[in-house]
Every structure is written in C-alpha cells, then in structure tokens.
Amino acid sequence: LAECYRRGGIPILFDTEESFSSERGLVFGLEKLIIEVPETIEQAFEMLLTTMEKMNENDFGVVVWDSLAATPPQSRLEGKQEVGAKARAVSDYLQILLKKLETMNLSLVILNQVRSMIDIHKFGSPLLEAPSARALKHEAVIRAQIKKQQIIKLDDIAIGMNIELMTHKNKIVSPYRVVKLCLLFETGISIPHSVIENALALGLVKQGSGWLEFEGIKFRRTELNKLTKEQFDLLLNKVLENLQKRYERVFSKFVV
C-alpha cells in the first residue's frame, strides 16, 4: 500500500480485521489511504466493483483485503449455518471480478489465514487449510504462503522476525520460488537484513557465536552499518549471481 502511494497510485484497504493503525501507516510513508470496513464477503466484492467503476483509464492502485478469514458471508449474519457459503460467495464473485481486473491497472491482494482442519490428522499432525482455499487456489494469479522463522532480538527485546515467503502458484513466472525476508516491527521489510539472511543460506557470509563475517569484516545483525556501501553492493550482487546460477543449473537439466 505504501509503495503504491509513493508511485502515485490509489491505495485501498478493506480492514475487516480492524487492525490498521494510522500512526504505523505514517511510519511506512502511507500518508493517504482509503479504508473500507465491509460487513460481509458479498459487500466487500460489491465495494470492489463500485471502486473499479469509479476509476479512470489512467488510474492505478492496489486493494488489500485483510482478511478473508475475518469476513463472514451474508447468510451468517442472517443466522443461517450453510455449509460452503463462504466458498460459494468467493467463487461466484471472483469469476466476475477477475474478468474486469484484466482490463484495469488494479491489483487485488487477499490475505487469508491457515487453520487446522477439525478431526483430520495425518501422521499425528493436523492438516492445514485456509478458509475458501479452493476458490482462491483456482482463481489466484499468484498464491504465496508466509511462514515465521526465528525472532530477531536486540538486548533481549524482540525487534522483528525472519520470514519465509513461498509461491505455491504463479502464472507470471515459475512457481515454488522461496525468498527469505527480514521484517522489522517498526520499519517493515528490511532489504539489508533480508540480503544478509539469503547470504547466510547461500554460504556467502560466515556465522559465528553471535557475529557474522564477510570479506574479513565481523559484525552483528544489528551492526550492518559496519559494511560500506561498496561492500554491501558486492554482497548483494553475489547473492543475486548465486541465485541466478542455481536456477540456471536446475532448469538446464530439463532443456532438451
């Protein structure tokens, strides 16, 4: 949303979780934001269609829906307990919506939550499924899953976490790509820290007891300023080169 705003686009948030903080939005550079709080899935999609009708040809924007799991279908508000009501509503509206999105400069990001399936276990572990997952799996252009890794601490105070993002479906490039990112609670995704985590995974940075080493320079995760711009750019280029070589090596095995 913040990047969309910085580029001159229209950022829109459907906040059914009611968790957005304007103060934190300003920290990330989000000075203007359209916020809607739909009560039902049907209302959310109708708001989307109305928004699309109001957009001009040269407008572009991003709609983030947080979250589908927290948005009930209309039948639930009416006191009905219909099996699959949420999935049907999502599937019906997405078929209409995606046809319109193809002709517009508008991206739709739907956040969902993974939950344990009741009374279904495999090898002692619960199977996980997201609400209305089948409809989203079929219609989504990109479907990504975010997993929390370790917590990042400074003087025993949690300041962020490492996360892993994996695309399970991708109609734009190859699926099943994995990227490691560093999310700092106060400032968001940290590119420098994310580069370090990927460099560690690739063996480009040595790790000791509480310190890291690159090109003979020792530093802690919280002391990235010890690396000069030239050294950091060198590390970034090495990470990108290694990732590129890895993908080329994998794909070359399947070239006839």
PDB file of N, CA and C in Angstrom, residues 169-248:
ATOM      1  N   LYS A 169       1.722 -20.982  -6.254  1.00  0.00           N
ATOM      2  CA  LYS A 169       1.155 -20.863  -7.596  1.00  0.00           C
ATOM      3  C   LYS A 169       1.606 -19.532  -8.165  1.00  0.00           C
ATOM      4  N   ASN A 170       1.994 -19.541  -9.449  1.00  0.00           N
ATOM      5  CA  ASN A 170       2.452 -18.304 -10.071  1.00  0.00           C
ATOM      6  C   ASN A 170       2.231 -18.399 -11.577  1.00  0.00           C
ATOM      7  N   LYS A 171       1.330 -17.572 -12.088  1.00  0.00           N
ATOM      8  CA  LYS A 171       1.051 -17.555 -13.523  1.00  0.00           C
ATOM      9  C   LYS A 171       1.962 -16.595 -14.284  1.00  0.00           C
ATOM     10  N   ILE A 172       2.837 -15.881 -13.551  1.00  0.00           N
ATOM     11  CA  ILE A 172       3.713 -14.896 -14.180  1.00  0.00           C
ATOM     12  C   ILE A 172       5.108 -15.471 -14.409  1.00  0.00           C
ATOM     13  N   VAL A 173       5.693 -16.083 -13.382  1.00  0.00           N
ATOM     14  CA  VAL A 173       6.980 -16.770 -13.514  1.00  0.00           C
ATOM     15  C   VAL A 173       6.833 -18.152 -12.880  1.00  0.00           C
ATOM     16  N   SER A 174       7.942 -18.878 -12.783  1.00  0.00           N
ATOM     17  CA  SER A 174       7.893 -20.237 -12.245  1.00  0.00           C
ATOM     18  C   SER A 174       7.427 -20.234 -10.790  1.00  0.00           C
ATOM     19  N   PRO A 175       6.577 -21.195 -10.421  1.00  0.00           N
ATOM     20  CA  PRO A 175       6.097 -21.275  -9.032  1.00  0.00           C
ATOM     21  C   PRO A 175       7.127 -21.926  -8.121  1.00  0.00           C
ATOM     22  N   TYR A 176       6.773 -22.047  -6.871  1.00  0.00           N
ATOM     23  CA  TYR A 176       7.580 -22.695  -5.838  1.00  0.00           C
ATOM     24  C   TYR A 176       8.940 -22.016  -5.655  1.00  0.00           C
ATOM     25  N   ARG A 177       8.969 -20.711  -5.840  1.00  0.00           N
ATOM     26  CA  ARG A 177      10.164 -19.936  -5.515  1.00  0.00           C
ATOM     27  C   ARG A 177      10.094 -19.554  -4.035  1.00  0.00           C
ATOM     28  N   VAL A 178      11.233 -19.543  -3.381  1.00  0.00           N
ATOM     29  CA  VAL A 178      11.300 -19.229  -1.952  1.00  0.00           C
ATOM     30  C   VAL A 178      12.231 -18.044  -1.740  1.00  0.00           C
ATOM     31  N   VAL A 179      11.817 -17.110  -0.910  1.00  0.00           N
ATOM     32  CA  VAL A 179      12.667 -15.973  -0.564  1.00  0.00           C
ATOM     33  C   VAL A 179      12.613 -15.768   0.946  1.00  0.00           C
ATOM     34  N   LYS A 180      13.753 -15.444   1.511  1.00  0.00           N
ATOM     35  CA  LYS A 180      13.844 -15.172   2.949  1.00  0.00           C
ATOM     36  C   LYS A 180      13.887 -13.660   3.156  1.00  0.00           C
ATOM     37  N   LEU A 181      13.039 -13.159   4.047  1.00  0.00           N
ATOM     38  CA  LEU A 181      12.943 -11.728   4.294  1.00  0.00           C
ATOM     39  C   LEU A 181      13.050 -11.437   5.783  1.00  0.00           C
ATOM     40  N   CYS A 182      13.462 -10.226   6.079  1.00  0.00           N
ATOM     41  CA  CYS A 182      13.543  -9.767   7.465  1.00  0.00           C
ATOM     42  C   CYS A 182      12.498  -8.684   7.675  1.00  0.00           C
ATOM     43  N   LEU A 183      11.573  -8.930   8.591  1.00  0.00           N
ATOM     44  CA  LEU A 183      10.510  -7.975   8.896  1.00  0.00           C
ATOM     45  C   LEU A 183      10.793  -7.325  10.246  1.00  0.00           C
ATOM     46  N   LEU A 184      11.090  -6.023  10.219  1.00  0.00           N
ATOM     47  CA  LEU A 184      11.293  -5.274  11.457  1.00  0.00           C
ATOM     48  C   LEU A 184       9.972  -4.641  11.868  1.00  0.00           C
ATOM     49  N   PHE A 185       9.614  -4.768  13.128  1.00  0.00           N
ATOM     50  CA  PHE A 185       8.296  -4.335  13.587  1.00  0.00           C
ATOM     51  C   PHE A 185       8.063  -2.838  13.396  1.00  0.00           C
ATOM     52  N   GLU A 186       9.100  -2.036  13.485  1.00  0.00           N
ATOM     53  CA  GLU A 186       8.928  -0.584  13.433  1.00  0.00           C
ATOM     54  C   GLU A 186       9.066   0.002  12.036  1.00  0.00           C
ATOM     55  N   THR A 187       9.768  -0.697  11.144  1.00  0.00           N
ATOM     56  CA  THR A 187      10.039  -0.110   9.823  1.00  0.00           C
ATOM     57  C   THR A 187       9.633  -0.985   8.651  1.00  0.00           C
ATOM     58  N   GLY A 188       9.195  -2.224   8.903  1.00  0.00           N
ATOM     59  CA  GLY A 188       8.761  -3.083   7.809  1.00  0.00           C
ATOM     60  C   GLY A 188       9.881  -3.962   7.279  1.00  0.00           C
ATOM     61  N   ILE A 189       9.770  -4.375   6.002  1.00  0.00           N
ATOM     62  CA  ILE A 189      10.764  -5.240   5.385  1.00  0.00           C
ATOM     63  C   ILE A 189      12.096  -4.503   5.287  1.00  0.00           C
ATOM     64  N   SER A 190      13.147  -5.120   5.808  1.00  0.00           N
ATOM     65  CA  SER A 190      14.487  -4.538   5.757  1.00  0.00           C
ATOM     66  C   SER A 190      15.273  -5.208   4.638  1.00  0.00           C
ATOM     67  N   ILE A 191      15.576  -4.460   3.580  1.00  0.00           N
ATOM     68  CA  ILE A 191      16.334  -5.016   2.462  1.00  0.00           C
ATOM     69  C   ILE A 191      17.732  -5.459   2.904  1.00  0.00           C
ATOM     70  N   PRO A 192      18.486  -4.621   3.653  1.00  0.00           N
ATOM     71  CA  PRO A 192      19.820  -5.065   4.080  1.00  0.00           C
ATOM     72  C   PRO A 192      19.796  -6.364   4.894  1.00  0.00           C
ATOM     73  N   HIS A 193      18.899  -6.451   5.874  1.00  0.00           N
ATOM     74  CA  HIS A 193      18.826  -7.662   6.691  1.00  0.00           C
ATOM     75  C   HIS A 193      18.360  -8.862   5.854  1.00  0.00           C
ATOM     76  N   SER A 194      17.475  -8.633   4.896  1.00  0.00           N
ATOM     77  CA  SER A 194      16.999  -9.713   4.036  1.00  0.00           C
ATOM     78  C   SER A 194      18.133 -10.248   3.169  1.00  0.00           C
ATOM     79  N   VAL A 195      18.991  -9.352   2.686  1.00  0.00           N
ATOM     80  CA  VAL A 195      20.154  -9.767   1.899  1.00  0.00           C
ATOM     81  C   VAL A 195      21.079 -10.632   2.751  1.00  0.00           C
ATOM     82  N   ILE A 196      21.290 -10.228   4.008  1.00  0.00           N
ATOM     83  CA  ILE A 196      22.152 -10.995   4.916  1.00  0.00           C
ATOM     84  C   ILE A 196      21.603 -12.403   5.128  1.00  0.00           C
ATOM     85  N   GLU A 197      20.287 -12.530   5.345  1.00  0.00           N
ATOM     86  CA  GLU A 197      19.691 -13.846   5.590  1.00  0.00           C
ATOM     87  C   GLU A 197      19.855 -14.757   4.380  1.00  0.00           C
ATOM     88  N   ASN A 198      19.683 -14.206   3.176  1.00  0.00           N
ATOM     89  CA  ASN A 198      19.870 -15.008   1.965  1.00  0.00           C
ATOM     90  C   ASN A 198      21.345 -15.343   1.760  1.00  0.00           C
ATOM     91  N   ALA A 199      22.234 -14.412   2.118  1.00  0.00           N
ATOM     92  CA  ALA A 199      23.668 -14.674   2.005  1.00  0.00           C
ATOM     93  C   ALA A 199      24.093 -15.793   2.955  1.00  0.00           C
ATOM     94  N   LEU A 200      23.509 -15.817   4.144  1.00  0.00           N
ATOM     95  CA  LEU A 200      23.791 -16.895   5.096  1.00  0.00           C
ATOM     96  C   LEU A 200      23.339 -18.241   4.540  1.00  0.00           C
ATOM     97  N   ALA A 201      22.138 -18.260   3.955  1.00  0.00           N
ATOM     98  CA  ALA A 201      21.598 -19.500   3.397  1.00  0.00           C
ATOM     99  C   ALA A 201      22.460 -20.011   2.240  1.00  0.00           C
ATOM    100  N   LEU A 202      23.097 -19.088   1.512  1.00  0.00           N
ATOM    101  CA  LEU A 202      23.936 -19.454   0.366  1.00  0.00           C
ATOM    102  C   LEU A 202      25.387 -19.702   0.763  1.00  0.00           C
ATOM    103  N   GLY A 203      25.723 -19.471   2.033  1.00  0.00           N
ATOM    104  CA  GLY A 203      27.084 -19.681   2.493  1.00  0.00           C
ATOM    105  C   GLY A 203      28.048 -18.572   2.128  1.00  0.00           C
ATOM    106  N   LEU A 204      27.532 -17.410   1.765  1.00  0.00           N
ATOM    107  CA  LEU A 204      28.385 -16.279   1.385  1.00  0.00           C
ATOM    108  C   LEU A 204      28.857 -15.490   2.596  1.00  0.00           C
ATOM    109  N   VAL A 205      28.155 -15.644   3.702  1.00  0.00           N
ATOM    110  CA  VAL A 205      28.520 -14.980   4.954  1.00  0.00           C
ATOM    111  C   VAL A 205      28.750 -16.052   6.012  1.00  0.00           C
ATOM    112  N   LYS A 206      29.867 -15.950   6.721  1.00  0.00           N
ATOM    113  CA  LYS A 206      30.161 -16.897   7.790  1.00  0.00           C
ATOM    114  C   LYS A 206      29.434 -16.484   9.062  1.00  0.00           C
ATOM    115  N   GLN A 207      29.012 -17.478   9.820  1.00  0.00           N
ATOM    116  CA  GLN A 207      28.294 -17.198  11.060  1.00  0.00           C
ATOM    117  C   GLN A 207      29.029 -17.816  12.236  1.00  0.00           C
ATOM    118  N   GLY A 208      29.293 -16.979  13.234  1.00  0.00           N
ATOM    119  CA  GLY A 208      29.931 -17.458  14.449  1.00  0.00           C
ATOM    120  C   GLY A 208      28.984 -17.353  15.624  1.00  0.00           C
ATOM    121  N   SER A 209      29.515 -17.317  16.812  1.00  0.00           N
ATOM    122  CA  SER A 209      28.695 -17.210  18.014  1.00  0.00           C
ATOM    123  C   SER A 209      28.302 -15.752  18.245  1.00  0.00           C
ATOM    124  N   GLY A 210      27.170 -15.368  17.684  1.00  0.00           N
ATOM    125  CA  GLY A 210      26.666 -14.010  17.875  1.00  0.00           C
ATOM    126  C   GLY A 210      27.209 -12.997  16.893  1.00  0.00           C
ATOM    127  N   TRP A 211      28.030 -13.437  15.911  1.00  0.00           N
ATOM    128  CA  TRP A 211      28.560 -12.486  14.946  1.00  0.00           C
ATOM    129  C   TRP A 211      28.543 -13.089  13.547  1.00  0.00           C
ATOM    130  N   LEU A 212      28.684 -12.233  12.555  1.00  0.00           N
ATOM    131  CA  LEU A 212      28.746 -12.636  11.154  1.00  0.00           C
ATOM    132  C   LEU A 212      30.046 -12.107  10.561  1.00  0.00           C
ATOM    133  N   GLU A 213      30.488 -12.708   9.463  1.00  0.00           N
ATOM    134  CA  GLU A 213      31.730 -12.261   8.831  1.00  0.00           C
ATOM    135  C   GLU A 213      31.599 -12.293   7.316  1.00  0.00           C
ATOM    136  N   PHE A 214      32.020 -11.190   6.678  1.00  0.00           N
ATOM    137  CA  PHE A 214      32.040 -11.098   5.217  1.00  0.00           C
ATOM    138  C   PHE A 214      33.256 -10.280   4.803  1.00  0.00           C
ATOM    139  N   GLU A 215      34.053 -10.875   3.914  1.00  0.00           N
ATOM    140  CA  GLU A 215      35.253 -10.191   3.417  1.00  0.00           C
ATOM    141  C   GLU A 215      36.158  -9.732   4.562  1.00  0.00           C
ATOM    142  N   GLY A 216      36.268 -10.577   5.610  1.00  0.00           N
ATOM    143  CA  GLY A 216      37.164 -10.261   6.712  1.00  0.00           C
ATOM    144  C   GLY A 216      36.609  -9.299   7.748  1.00  0.00           C
ATOM    145  N   ILE A 217      35.395  -8.814   7.542  1.00  0.00           N
ATOM    146  CA  ILE A 217      34.783  -7.870   8.482  1.00  0.00           C
ATOM    147  C   ILE A 217      33.775  -8.610   9.350  1.00  0.00           C
ATOM    148  N   LYS A 218      33.925  -8.494  10.665  1.00  0.00           N
ATOM    149  CA  LYS A 218      32.991  -9.118  11.592  1.00  0.00           C
ATOM    150  C   LYS A 218      31.971  -8.088  12.070  1.00  0.00           C
ATOM    151  N   PHE A 219      30.728  -8.526  12.149  1.00  0.00           N
ATOM    152  CA  PHE A 219      29.660  -7.624  12.584  1.00  0.00           C
ATOM    153  C   PHE A 219      28.485  -8.454  13.093  1.00  0.00           C
ATOM    154  N   ARG A 220      27.612  -7.807  13.849  1.00  0.00           N
ATOM    155  CA  ARG A 220      26.387  -8.450  14.315  1.00  0.00           C
ATOM    156  C   ARG A 220      25.238  -8.070  13.386  1.00  0.00           C
ATOM    157  N   ARG A 221      24.124  -8.771  13.530  1.00  0.00           N
ATOM    158  CA  ARG A 221      22.977  -8.467  12.670  1.00  0.00           C
ATOM    159  C   ARG A 221      22.516  -7.020  12.829  1.00  0.00           C
ATOM    160  N   THR A 222      22.716  -6.468  13.996  1.00  0.00           N
ATOM    161  CA  THR A 222      22.281  -5.091  14.257  1.00  0.00           C
ATOM    162  C   THR A 222      23.361  -4.069  13.931  1.00  0.00           C
ATOM    163  N   GLU A 223      24.479  -4.528  13.325  1.00  0.00           N
ATOM    164  CA  GLU A 223      25.589  -3.622  13.021  1.00  0.00           C
ATOM    165  C   GLU A 223      25.932  -3.638  11.535  1.00  0.00           C
ATOM    166  N   LEU A 224      24.909  -3.628  10.695  1.00  0.00           N
ATOM    167  CA  LEU A 224      25.151  -3.678   9.254  1.00  0.00           C
ATOM    168  C   LEU A 224      25.839  -2.422   8.750  1.00  0.00           C
ATOM    169  N   ASN A 225      25.802  -1.353   9.546  1.00  0.00           N
ATOM    170  CA  ASN A 225      26.465  -0.115   9.131  1.00  0.00           C
ATOM    171  C   ASN A 225      27.988  -0.253   9.108  1.00  0.00           C
ATOM    172  N   LYS A 226      28.504  -1.369   9.645  1.00  0.00           N
ATOM    173  CA  LYS A 226      29.945  -1.597   9.566  1.00  0.00           C
ATOM    174  C   LYS A 226      30.375  -1.937   8.140  1.00  0.00           C
ATOM    175  N   LEU A 227      29.417  -2.384   7.324  1.00  0.00           N
ATOM    176  CA  LEU A 227      29.711  -2.643   5.918  1.00  0.00           C
ATOM    177  C   LEU A 227      29.593  -1.345   5.136  1.00  0.00           C
ATOM    178  N   THR A 228      30.589  -1.060   4.310  1.00  0.00           N
ATOM    179  CA  THR A 228      30.491   0.121   3.454  1.00  0.00           C
ATOM    180  C   THR A 228      29.485  -0.145   2.347  1.00  0.00           C
ATOM    181  N   LYS A 229      29.068   0.897   1.649  1.00  0.00           N
ATOM    182  CA  LYS A 229      28.117   0.737   0.547  1.00  0.00           C
ATOM    183  C   LYS A 229      28.694  -0.190  -0.515  1.00  0.00           C
ATOM    184  N   GLU A 230      29.992  -0.051  -0.786  1.00  0.00           N
ATOM    185  CA  GLU A 230      30.635  -0.894  -1.800  1.00  0.00           C
ATOM    186  C   GLU A 230      30.620  -2.359  -1.374  1.00  0.00           C
ATOM    187  N   GLN A 231      30.882  -2.617  -0.096  1.00  0.00           N
ATOM    188  CA  GLN A 231      30.882  -3.991   0.404  1.00  0.00           C
ATOM    189  C   GLN A 231      29.480  -4.590   0.381  1.00  0.00           C
ATOM    190  N   PHE A 232      28.491  -3.777   0.757  1.00  0.00           N
ATOM    191  CA  PHE A 232      27.119  -4.287   0.742  1.00  0.00           C
ATOM    192  C   PHE A 232      26.669  -4.555  -0.691  1.00  0.00           C
ATOM    193  N   ASP A 233      26.992  -3.657  -1.623  1.00  0.00           N
ATOM    194  CA  ASP A 233      26.635  -3.868  -3.030  1.00  0.00           C
ATOM    195  C   ASP A 233      27.298  -5.129  -3.572  1.00  0.00           C
ATOM    196  N   LEU A 234      28.553  -5.376  -3.150  1.00  0.00           N
ATOM    197  CA  LEU A 234      29.254  -6.591  -3.565  1.00  0.00           C
ATOM    198  C   LEU A 234      28.527  -7.827  -3.056  1.00  0.00           C
ATOM    199  N   LEU A 235      28.103  -7.785  -1.793  1.00  0.00           N
ATOM    200  CA  LEU A 235      27.371  -8.912  -1.211  1.00  0.00           C
ATOM    201  C   LEU A 235      26.043  -9.121  -1.928  1.00  0.00           C
ATOM    202  N   LEU A 236      25.325  -8.042  -2.197  1.00  0.00           N
ATOM    203  CA  LEU A 236      24.047  -8.138  -2.900  1.00  0.00           C
ATOM    204  C   LEU A 236      24.232  -8.765  -4.274  1.00  0.00           C
ATOM    205  N   ASN A 237      25.249  -8.330  -5.011  1.00  0.00           N
ATOM    206  CA  ASN A 237      25.499  -8.875  -6.349  1.00  0.00           C
ATOM    207  C   ASN A 237      25.851 -10.357  -6.287  1.00  0.00           C
ATOM    208  N   LYS A 238      26.611 -10.753  -5.255  1.00  0.00           N
ATOM    209  CA  LYS A 238      26.964 -12.164  -5.109  1.00  0.00           C
ATOM    210  C   LYS A 238      25.733 -13.011  -4.812  1.00  0.00           C
ATOM    211  N   VAL A 239      24.829 -12.481  -3.987  1.00  0.00           N
ATOM    212  CA  VAL A 239      23.581 -13.193  -3.693  1.00  0.00           C
ATOM    213  C   VAL A 239      22.770 -13.384  -4.968  1.00  0.00           C
ATOM    214  N   LEU A 240      22.611 -12.319  -5.744  1.00  0.00           N
ATOM    215  CA  LEU A 240      21.835 -12.394  -6.983  1.00  0.00           C
ATOM    216  C   LEU A 240      22.482 -13.342  -7.987  1.00  0.00           C
ATOM    217  N   GLU A 241      23.816 -13.293  -8.104  1.00  0.00           N
ATOM    218  CA  GLU A 241      24.524 -14.174  -9.032  1.00  0.00           C
ATOM    219  C   GLU A 241      24.360 -15.635  -8.641  1.00  0.00           C
ATOM    220  N   ASN A 242      24.471 -15.921  -7.350  1.00  0.00           N
ATOM    221  CA  ASN A 242      24.335 -17.298  -6.879  1.00  0.00           C
ATOM    222  C   ASN A 242      22.931 -17.832  -7.097  1.00  0.00           C
ATOM    223  N   LEU A 243      21.931 -16.995  -6.833  1.00  0.00           N
ATOM    224  CA  LEU A 243      20.550 -17.419  -7.064  1.00  0.00           C
ATOM    225  C   LEU A 243      20.305 -17.673  -8.539  1.00  0.00           C
ATOM    226  N   GLN A 244      20.841 -16.798  -9.406  1.00  0.00           N
ATOM    227  CA  GLN A 244      20.668 -16.969 -10.846  1.00  0.00           C
ATOM    228  C   GLN A 244      21.334 -18.256 -11.325  1.00  0.00           C
ATOM    229  N   LYS A 245      22.554 -18.520 -10.845  1.00  0.00           N
ATOM    230  CA  LYS A 245      23.260 -19.737 -11.241  1.00  0.00           C
ATOM    231  C   LYS A 245      22.516 -20.980 -10.765  1.00  0.00           C
ATOM    232  N   ARG A 246      21.945 -20.877  -9.568  1.00  0.00           N
ATOM    233  CA  ARG A 246      21.210 -22.026  -9.029  1.00  0.00           C
ATOM    234  C   ARG A 246      20.016 -22.363  -9.910  1.00  0.00           C
ATOM    235  N   TYR A 247      19.243 -21.343 -10.310  1.00  0.00           N
ATOM    236  CA  TYR A 247      18.078 -21.587 -11.156  1.00  0.00           C
ATOM    237  C   TYR A 247      18.497 -22.068 -12.540  1.00  0.00           C
ATOM    238  N   GLU A 248      19.585 -21.507 -13.087  1.00  0.00           N
ATOM    239  CA  GLU A 248      20.061 -21.942 -14.400  1.00  0.00           C
ATOM    240  C   GLU A 248      20.508 -23.396 -14.356  1.00  0.00           C
TER     241      GLU A 248
END
